[in-house]
Amino acid sequence: MPALLRRHDWPATALGPTATWPPALKTAVDMMLHSSFPMFVAWGPELVFLYNDANIPLLGERHPAVLGARLSDVWPEVWPYLVPMVDRALSGKPVYHEDMELTLRRHGYAERATFTFSFAPLHGAGGEIAGLFCTCMETTSRVMAERRAAFELRVSDALRPLLHPEEVIETASGLLGRELRAARVLYAEMDDALGHFSVPHLWSQDGRTLSARPRFQLADFGPAMAAELRAGSVVRIDDSARDVRTAGFRSTYVNERIGALLAVPLVKRGRLTACLAIHTPHPRHWSDHDARLARDVAERTWSAAEAVRAQAELRQERDRSRYIFDAIAEGFALFDRHWTILQMNAEGLRICGMEADQVIGRNHWEIFPESLDTEGGRMYRDVMRSRSAGSAEYCRVFPGGRRVWSEIRAYPTQDGGIASFFRDITDRKLAEDKLMEADRRKDEFLAMLAHELRNPLAPISAAAELLKLGGMDEARVQQSSTIIGRQVRHMTRLVDDLLDVSRVTRGLITLARVAVDARVVVDEAVEQVRPMIDARRQQLAVRLPPHGAVVLGDKARLVQVVANVLGNASKYTPEGRQIDLRAECLGPRLVLSVRDEGIGMDRELTGRVFDLFTQAERSSDRSQGGLGLGLALVKHLVELHGGTVGCTSPGLGKGSTFVITLPLEHEALLPEDLPALEAPEAAAAARLKVLVVDDNADAAEMLGMLLASHGHEVVIEHDPLRALERARGVRPDVCLLDIGLPGMDGKELARRLRAQPETREALLVAVTGYGQQQDREEALAAGFQHHLVKPVNFDHLLAVLDDARAAPPVATATATAADFSASA
């Protein structure tokens, strides 16, 4: 979309050339383009339409033609529904709607879709409302899934009490037709050997019924459709007049008034036996939701009809029923009035994990005593007592701990007993449990994140209030400053952890593959964590790997891995206890193990300790801190290096051991084998002229005060054009530029400073909140020599200025490793 926006003929629109766009519009468009959420901006009296990449799926084939169009022309079919909300937003009042259903034309057809969106007014330079800003998320999949679940429950409830197959088919067809807004739903019985089918049941929107049982040749509808049905595939024809599968057979579709067709086949033992077909007289797009709903209803219909039919046959002839029930894909059991099991089919025996001689002729409650006080057992007794059909879900725990969930349906028999049908739903229940667990862990993480981010704000706020009151001695001022700096660094680490794990899990991390000495990795990791270990008075024993142990990878990331594991051990180990770090070569692998005498963990937690958002139980004061991201990051980084990581613990209170294995690299040239570079002599301190450009006045002033306190001459500007003019007179040695400046961004300002003879040789440093690799590369391409991410590490900035004192700047350069580590 940024590329399309640049190429668009804006002078031909009401907005005019982009150079004349007001700052408010540029800011809104810039924010929109940098968002991963679907957004659009409508500006000016004609509400000219602009949007971002995430909004393209909502537009469908309208993209890119609607770029620059009037908002009323983008979705004309739903514009009458949007007008009240647009008017409200243009009157200065925000608008929010959740799961609003609209019928849009996409994929060439009208389709129902639901959206959650908000409209907010956009103000011009004079404070007037000049447009609106919309964030819109399509919720169709979720809403359709909820509707499908509710509908499936409604179908189950409607089919459960029915006793005749014809009633089952008619009821299910009517429910499906009304749900899909179809014109007709028909049930066809197929004679695959003769190639024809008959229609014994038809539901019609207009109430039309069958006067006779019509018969059709399957070949009249085209061989392609017949082949798909025989293969067991759901057939979706959105437009019978255009679909290639109907070419040459369209007269049949015209005669039967079939504009669109959705057909679900039933294939048993390799033969096409039945089909449930949904028709509309006009073309329409059948969604995946429609297809899943139709297949589920068809399967439920056939299952219920087959069960009802089997029950009727059971009452008539018990011997003949054995073959039928052995052929179905569900478990079946027959009890007499005294709970003796008379029959159980092969699938039922498989689900129960028993042989026929262990079951047949025995009392159900003697075989399954644990089921007596369960939902299944209570349902069985209720059916036996009330003589009404019932259903339940039941979980059985087998020896060894294996759990099997079953869905059970029970029907009273004519002789006073019960016929039971049951199927294994363990996979579905496990999936539901995983979703619930993931949702619970997400909620816990969000609560933890809110707590962790609020905690540092309290001391920062208190220290700021003390500084505002004034009258403090130098020691108190220094103490307040130290508190603010420490808490800001803590918040920065939290944000960096979030960004880091996001980049790694999305595959956005690029590793620098070089030969790395394993001893250096261990030394630097210990150096990072040493202050934390010393503060807790813990005893750290380190066993270094042998000389020459080399791994191929990214040194900074490998140090991060070892430091994270070591820091985790320190965090959960009481003060004064022992931590062991061992690194050794075992065959072709480097094995690093960290063993602590900490709180330990149970077996369940060791299995998921490397999952996102997982942490051990901890106290309400959250004294340990952190977001539960460190070990997840360790796992991803180790796997990116071709290694593995694992965790063991004897139990709670008995410590833990983390083991990392990495492939060793043989015959590699270590950095110490390379020719040594002579270190430059330290240059004498010199006063530098520093130009600070940031539209955030507070940030610029505070940075200027810090630099001035270190002896530098500081000039501050908030407007990029004024900064250009001021730079010509001041001739700064160093320019600290924000990237997100109004009117002209920092990259363009850097290019113009490079073009001016007065500032051509100045050192350009980007100071920005944009910290992705792409942002860094774009800054370097614009002429910056350093790229620092806010909040800036002031010690690192001073080091950059010290380098500027020691040597003249170079007009173009690349980011240093220190720049990367300071911002990543």
PDB file of N, CA, C and O in Angstrom, residues 1 27 65 71 111 140 181 236 272 334 350 406 483 493 537 554 592 725 820:
ATOM      1  N   MET A   1       0.799  -1.207   0.000  1.00  0.00           N
ATOM      2  CA  MET A   1       0.000   0.000   0.000  1.00  0.00           C
ATOM      3  C   MET A   1       0.848   1.281   0.000  1.00  0.00           C
ATOM      4  O   MET A   1       0.489   2.243  -0.668  1.00  0.00           O
ATOM      5  N   THR A  27      -0.097  12.414   9.173  1.00  0.00           N
ATOM      6  CA  THR A  27       0.128  11.645  10.401  1.00  0.00           C
ATOM      7  C   THR A  27      -0.811  10.449  10.470  1.00  0.00           C
ATOM      8  O   THR A  27      -0.408   9.328  10.800  1.00  0.00           O
ATOM      9  N   ALA A  65      -8.862  -0.554  -6.997  1.00  0.00           N
ATOM     10  CA  ALA A  65      -9.605   0.472  -7.724  1.00  0.00           C
ATOM     11  C   ALA A  65     -10.203   1.526  -6.799  1.00  0.00           C
ATOM     12  O   ALA A  65     -10.407   2.673  -7.200  1.00  0.00           O
ATOM     13  N   LEU A  71     -15.805   7.467   0.036  1.00  0.00           N
ATOM     14  CA  LEU A  71     -16.162   6.375   0.934  1.00  0.00           C
ATOM     15  C   LEU A  71     -17.515   5.781   0.563  1.00  0.00           C
ATOM     16  O   LEU A  71     -17.724   4.573   0.631  1.00  0.00           O
ATOM     17  N   GLU A 111     -22.256 -11.902   0.073  1.00  0.00           N
ATOM     18  CA  GLU A 111     -22.030 -12.826   1.165  1.00  0.00           C
ATOM     19  C   GLU A 111     -22.163 -12.095   2.490  1.00  0.00           C
ATOM     20  O   GLU A 111     -21.865 -10.916   2.609  1.00  0.00           O
ATOM     21  N   THR A 140     -16.005 -12.641  10.962  1.00  0.00           N
ATOM     22  CA  THR A 140     -16.911 -13.613  10.358  1.00  0.00           C
ATOM     23  C   THR A 140     -16.594 -15.040  10.799  1.00  0.00           C
ATOM     24  O   THR A 140     -17.503 -15.803  11.153  1.00  0.00           O
ATOM     25  N   ARG A 181     -30.319 -20.190   4.234  1.00  0.00           N
ATOM     26  CA  ARG A 181     -31.162 -19.335   3.397  1.00  0.00           C
ATOM     27  C   ARG A 181     -31.231 -19.886   1.968  1.00  0.00           C
ATOM     28  O   ARG A 181     -31.053 -19.160   0.976  1.00  0.00           O
ATOM     29  N   ARG A 236     -19.164 -27.907  -4.551  1.00  0.00           N
ATOM     30  CA  ARG A 236     -19.612 -26.526  -4.447  1.00  0.00           C
ATOM     31  C   ARG A 236     -19.648 -25.906  -5.841  1.00  0.00           C
ATOM     32  O   ARG A 236     -18.597 -25.768  -6.465  1.00  0.00           O
ATOM     33  N   LEU A 272     -21.411 -44.865  -3.649  1.00  0.00           N
ATOM     34  CA  LEU A 272     -22.208 -43.673  -3.389  1.00  0.00           C
ATOM     35  C   LEU A 272     -23.643 -44.112  -3.101  1.00  0.00           C
ATOM     36  O   LEU A 272     -24.318 -44.656  -3.965  1.00  0.00           O
ATOM     37  N   LEU A 334     -26.413 -53.252  23.752  1.00  0.00           N
ATOM     38  CA  LEU A 334     -27.827 -53.511  24.056  1.00  0.00           C
ATOM     39  C   LEU A 334     -27.919 -54.097  25.457  1.00  0.00           C
ATOM     40  O   LEU A 334     -27.257 -55.093  25.767  1.00  0.00           O
ATOM     41  N   ARG A 350     -13.888 -52.001  20.950  1.00  0.00           N
ATOM     42  CA  ARG A 350     -12.615 -51.277  20.805  1.00  0.00           C
ATOM     43  C   ARG A 350     -12.560 -50.065  21.732  1.00  0.00           C
ATOM     44  O   ARG A 350     -11.549 -49.826  22.393  1.00  0.00           O
ATOM     45  N   SER A 406     -16.230 -40.391  25.641  1.00  0.00           N
ATOM     46  CA  SER A 406     -17.229 -40.947  24.730  1.00  0.00           C
ATOM     47  C   SER A 406     -18.482 -40.076  24.756  1.00  0.00           C
ATOM     48  O   SER A 406     -18.851 -39.540  25.805  1.00  0.00           O
ATOM     49  N   ILE A 483      16.738   6.117  40.753  1.00  0.00           N
ATOM     50  CA  ILE A 483      15.505   5.319  40.766  1.00  0.00           C
ATOM     51  C   ILE A 483      14.829   5.364  39.400  1.00  0.00           C
ATOM     52  O   ILE A 483      14.419   4.339  38.836  1.00  0.00           O
ATOM     53  N   ARG A 493      13.648  -3.463  29.368  1.00  0.00           N
ATOM     54  CA  ARG A 493      13.904  -4.903  29.246  1.00  0.00           C
ATOM     55  C   ARG A 493      12.631  -5.677  28.985  1.00  0.00           C
ATOM     56  O   ARG A 493      12.601  -6.625  28.203  1.00  0.00           O
ATOM     57  N   ARG A 537      23.993 -13.172  46.910  1.00  0.00           N
ATOM     58  CA  ARG A 537      25.003 -13.910  47.675  1.00  0.00           C
ATOM     59  C   ARG A 537      24.967 -15.405  47.357  1.00  0.00           C
ATOM     60  O   ARG A 537      25.072 -16.259  48.231  1.00  0.00           O
ATOM     61  N   ASP A 554      25.504 -17.115  16.105  1.00  0.00           N
ATOM     62  CA  ASP A 554      25.462 -15.687  16.426  1.00  0.00           C
ATOM     63  C   ASP A 554      25.922 -15.528  17.870  1.00  0.00           C
ATOM     64  O   ASP A 554      25.236 -15.949  18.807  1.00  0.00           O
ATOM     65  N   LEU A 592      25.909 -27.669  27.498  1.00  0.00           N
ATOM     66  CA  LEU A 592      25.946 -26.694  28.580  1.00  0.00           C
ATOM     67  C   LEU A 592      24.814 -27.025  29.548  1.00  0.00           C
ATOM     68  O   LEU A 592      23.653 -27.140  29.131  1.00  0.00           O
ATOM     69  N   GLU A 725      17.977  25.206   8.701  1.00  0.00           N
ATOM     70  CA  GLU A 725      18.473  26.579   8.660  1.00  0.00           C
ATOM     71  C   GLU A 725      19.451  26.846   9.804  1.00  0.00           C
ATOM     72  O   GLU A 725      20.507  27.463   9.621  1.00  0.00           O
ATOM     73  N   PHE A 820      23.482  -2.290  17.863  1.00  0.00           N
ATOM     74  CA  PHE A 820      22.479  -3.372  17.816  1.00  0.00           C
ATOM     75  C   PHE A 820      22.149  -3.868  19.217  1.00  0.00           C
ATOM     76  O   PHE A 820      21.006  -4.012  19.582  1.00  0.00           O
TER      77      PHE A 820
END
